[in-house]
């Protein structure tokens, strides 16, 4: 069971790194972990998200809207994707503060349950635990009621 | 001066300073992507490292160190670009 959790988490981390690389991010952040979780609808966390209507595409769209909204706050119009196309960096992205905080929160959640290792659902709740930053903004802008979502995810344990 | 420190749960992720802070994050991301794309486009058009560095307002060494590996992977012929 523990091995299976580790394998799942390792796969998830690899997907999150790939998401960050694809988006030309310097660091893996909470939003890349969230995209990775939603990209695997057959896992516990991915399926719980899907049941609440949060597919990979829905989350990707919410994150895009957050980026556009934040640029608009600075009076900047989006730059067409074609002008931003470039060859990927060879360097593997590092770990950003929001991803580290999500993992820390998830680990705390895991420890609440005796002998239980961190699971994907813990990580998802750890990501949603943040109150400020890109993911909370994306959820708010998309009109998602975070407390309701958290309650629904917790009840899926 | 009295400052009312707010617990994070009192602060909304959207509106007020949160918007400007998020704008700074979004601008940084956009600037990074724009620089990567523009450096690559300039080198494809035959610019030298020195010209790109001057346009960016950084040293030639800095721009070379930051982009050389990526551009080597892009298939651009980077020989004789040291001017």
Coordinates of C-alpha atoms in Angstrom, one line a residue:
Chain A
X1 CA 0.0 0.0 0.0
X2 CA 2.8 2.4 1.0
X3 CA 4.7 1.4 -2.1
X4 CA 1.7 2.2 -4.2
X5 CA 1.3 5.6 -2.6
X6 CA 5.0 6.3 -3.3
X7 CA 4.7 5.2 -6.9
X8 CA 1.6 7.4 -7.4
X9 CA 3.3 10.4 -5.8
X10 CA 6.5 9.8 -7.9
X11 CA 4.4 9.7 -11.1
X12 CA 2.5 12.8 -10.0
X13 CA 5.7 14.7 -9.3
X14 CA 7.1 13.7 -12.7
X15 CA 3.9 15.0 -14.4
X16 CA 4.0 18.3 -12.4
X17 CA 7.6 18.8 -13.5
X18 CA 6.5 18.2 -17.1
X19 CA 3.6 20.7 -16.7
X20 CA 6.0 23.3 -15.4
X21 CA 8.5 22.7 -18.2
X22 CA 5.7 22.9 -20.8
X23 CA 4.6 26.2 -19.4
X24 CA 8.3 27.5 -19.4
X25 CA 8.1 28.0 -15.6
X26 CA 11.4 28.3 -13.7
X27 CA 9.9 26.4 -10.8
X28 CA 7.2 23.8 -10.1
X29 CA 4.4 25.6 -8.3
X30 CA 1.1 24.5 -6.7
X31 CA -0.7 25.1 -9.9
X32 CA 1.5 22.5 -11.7
X33 CA 0.8 20.0 -8.9
X34 CA -3.0 20.7 -9.3
X35 CA -2.8 20.2 -13.1
X36 CA -0.9 16.9 -12.5
X37 CA -3.6 15.7 -10.1
X38 CA -6.4 16.6 -12.4
X39 CA -4.7 14.9 -15.4
X40 CA -5.1 11.5 -13.8
X41 CA -8.9 10.9 -13.4
X42 CA -8.4 7.3 -12.5
X43 CA -6.6 8.1 -9.2
X44 CA -8.4 8.9 -6.0
X45 CA -7.7 12.6 -6.1
X46 CA -8.2 12.9 -9.8
X47 CA -11.5 11.1 -9.6
X48 CA -12.6 13.2 -6.7
X49 CA -11.8 16.3 -8.6
X50 CA -13.6 15.0 -11.7
X51 CA -16.7 14.2 -9.7
X52 CA -16.8 17.9 -8.7
X53 CA -16.5 18.9 -12.3
X54 CA -12.8 19.8 -12.2
X55 CA -11.2 18.2 -15.3
X56 CA -7.7 19.1 -16.4
X57 CA -9.2 21.4 -19.0
X58 CA -11.4 23.2 -16.4
X59 CA -8.4 23.8 -14.2
X60 CA -6.2 24.8 -17.1
X61 CA -8.8 27.3 -18.2
X62 CA -9.2 28.8 -14.6
X63 CA -5.4 29.2 -14.4
X64 CA -5.3 30.9 -17.8
X65 CA -8.0 33.3 -16.8
X66 CA -6.1 34.1 -13.6
X67 CA -3.0 34.9 -15.6
X68 CA -5.0 37.2 -17.9
X69 CA -6.8 38.9 -15.1
X70 CA -3.5 39.5 -13.2
X71 CA -2.0 41.0 -16.4
X72 CA -5.1 43.2 -16.9
X73 CA -4.6 44.4 -13.3
X74 CA -1.3 45.9 -14.5
X75 CA -2.9 47.3 -17.6
X76 CA -1.2 44.7 -19.9
X77 CA -3.0 43.0 -22.7
X78 CA -2.1 39.3 -23.4
X79 CA 0.7 38.7 -25.9
X80 CA -0.2 36.3 -28.7
X81 CA 1.1 32.7 -28.0
X82 CA 2.9 32.7 -31.3
X83 CA 5.2 35.5 -30.1
X84 CA 6.0 33.6 -27.0
X85 CA 6.9 30.3 -28.6
X86 CA 10.5 29.2 -27.8
X87 CA 12.7 26.1 -27.4
X88 CA 12.4 24.6 -24.0
X89 CA 15.1 25.2 -21.4
X90 CA 17.3 22.2 -20.7
X91 CA 17.4 22.9 -16.9
X92 CA 14.9 21.0 -14.8
X93 CA 12.5 23.4 -13.0
X94 CA 13.2 23.9 -9.3
X95 CA 10.7 23.7 -6.5
X96 CA 8.7 26.9 -5.9
X97 CA 7.5 28.1 -2.5
X98 CA 3.8 27.3 -3.2
X99 CA 4.6 23.7 -4.2
X100 CA 6.8 23.3 -1.1
X101 CA 4.0 24.7 1.1
X102 CA 1.4 22.4 -0.5
X103 CA 3.7 19.4 0.2
X104 CA 4.2 20.5 3.8
X105 CA 0.5 20.9 4.3
X106 CA -0.2 17.5 2.7
X107 CA 2.4 15.9 5.0
X108 CA 0.8 17.4 8.1
X109 CA -2.6 16.1 6.9
X110 CA -1.0 12.6 6.4
X111 CA 0.4 12.6 9.9
X112 CA -3.0 13.2 11.4
X113 CA -3.7 9.6 10.6
X114 CA -1.6 7.1 12.5
X115 CA 0.8 5.1 10.2
X116 CA -0.6 6.7 7.1
X117 CA 1.7 8.0 4.4
X118 CA 1.0 11.1 2.4
X119 CA -1.6 10.4 -0.3
X120 CA -2.6 12.2 -3.4
X121 CA -5.8 13.4 -1.7
X122 CA -3.7 14.9 1.1
X123 CA -1.7 16.8 -1.5
X124 CA -4.8 18.0 -3.2
X125 CA -6.2 19.3 0.1
X126 CA -2.7 20.7 0.9
X127 CA -2.9 22.7 -2.4
X128 CA -6.4 23.9 -1.6
X129 CA -5.4 24.9 2.0
X130 CA -3.5 28.0 0.6
X131 CA -5.5 31.2 1.0
X132 CA -3.4 33.5 -1.2
X133 CA -1.5 33.0 -4.5
X134 CA -2.2 31.7 -8.0
X135 CA -4.4 28.7 -7.2
X136 CA -6.8 30.5 -4.7
X137 CA -7.1 33.4 -7.2
X138 CA -7.8 31.1 -10.1
X139 CA -10.5 29.3 -8.0
X140 CA -12.1 32.6 -6.9
X141 CA -12.0 34.1 -10.4
X142 CA -13.7 31.0 -11.8
X143 CA -16.4 31.4 -9.1
X144 CA -15.5 28.1 -7.3
X145 CA -16.6 27.8 -3.7
X146 CA -13.5 26.5 -2.1
X147 CA -14.9 25.5 1.3
X148 CA -17.6 23.4 -0.4
X149 CA -15.1 21.8 -2.7
X150 CA -12.8 20.9 0.3
X151 CA -15.8 19.4 2.2
X152 CA -16.8 17.3 -0.8
X153 CA -13.2 16.1 -1.3
X154 CA -12.8 15.3 2.4
X155 CA -16.0 13.3 2.4
X156 CA -14.6 11.2 -0.5
X157 CA -11.9 9.6 1.8
Chain B
X1 CA 1.2 54.4 13.6
X2 CA -1.3 51.7 14.4
X3 CA -1.2 48.9 11.9
X4 CA -4.0 46.3 11.9
X5 CA -2.3 43.0 11.0
X6 CA -4.8 40.7 9.4
X7 CA -4.7 36.9 9.6
X8 CA -4.5 35.5 6.1
X9 CA -8.1 34.2 6.4
X10 CA -9.2 37.8 6.5
X11 CA -7.6 38.6 3.2
X12 CA -9.3 37.8 -0.1
X13 CA -7.0 36.4 -2.9
X14 CA -8.6 38.8 -5.3
X15 CA -8.8 42.6 -5.1
X16 CA -6.7 45.2 -3.4
X17 CA -3.0 44.5 -3.0
X18 CA -3.6 40.9 -4.0
X19 CA -4.3 42.0 -7.6
X20 CA -1.1 44.1 -7.8
X21 CA 1.0 41.3 -6.2
X22 CA -0.5 38.8 -8.7
X23 CA 0.2 41.3 -11.5
X24 CA 3.9 41.4 -10.5
X25 CA 4.0 37.5 -10.6
X26 CA 2.2 37.4 -14.0
X27 CA 4.5 40.2 -15.5
X28 CA 7.6 38.3 -14.4
X29 CA 6.3 35.1 -16.0
X30 CA 5.4 37.0 -19.2
X31 CA 8.8 38.8 -19.3
X32 CA 10.7 35.5 -19.0
X33 CA 8.7 33.9 -21.8
X34 CA 9.0 37.0 -24.0
X35 CA 12.8 37.1 -23.4
X36 CA 13.2 33.5 -24.3
X37 CA 11.2 33.9 -27.5
X38 CA 12.8 37.2 -28.5
X39 CA 16.4 36.0 -27.9
X40 CA 15.7 32.9 -30.0
X41 CA 14.1 35.0 -32.8
X42 CA 17.0 37.5 -32.8
X43 CA 19.6 34.7 -33.0
X44 CA 17.6 33.0 -35.9
X45 CA 17.8 36.4 -37.7
X46 CA 21.6 36.4 -37.3
X47 CA 22.1 38.8 -34.4
X48 CA 25.3 38.4 -32.3
X49 CA 25.4 37.7 -28.6
X50 CA 26.7 41.3 -28.1
X51 CA 23.7 42.8 -30.0
X52 CA 21.2 40.8 -28.0
X53 CA 22.9 41.7 -24.7
X54 CA 22.9 45.4 -25.6
X55 CA 19.2 45.2 -26.5
X56 CA 18.4 43.6 -23.2
X57 CA 20.7 45.9 -21.2
X58 CA 22.8 43.0 -19.8
X59 CA 26.3 41.7 -20.3
X60 CA 27.1 39.4 -23.2
X61 CA 28.3 36.8 -20.7
X62 CA 25.0 36.9 -18.8
X63 CA 22.8 36.4 -21.9
X64 CA 25.1 33.7 -23.3
X65 CA 25.1 31.8 -20.0
X66 CA 21.3 32.1 -19.7
X67 CA 20.4 31.0 -23.3
X68 CA 23.2 29.0 -24.8
X69 CA 22.0 25.5 -23.9
X70 CA 18.5 26.2 -25.0
X71 CA 19.5 27.8 -28.3
X72 CA 22.0 24.9 -29.0
X73 CA 18.9 22.6 -28.8
X74 CA 16.9 24.8 -31.1
X75 CA 19.0 24.0 -34.2
X76 CA 20.2 27.6 -34.7
X77 CA 23.8 27.7 -36.1
X78 CA 25.5 29.7 -33.3
X79 CA 29.0 29.7 -34.9
X80 CA 30.6 33.1 -35.5
X81 CA 28.1 34.9 -33.2
X82 CA 30.8 36.3 -30.9
X83 CA 30.9 39.8 -32.3

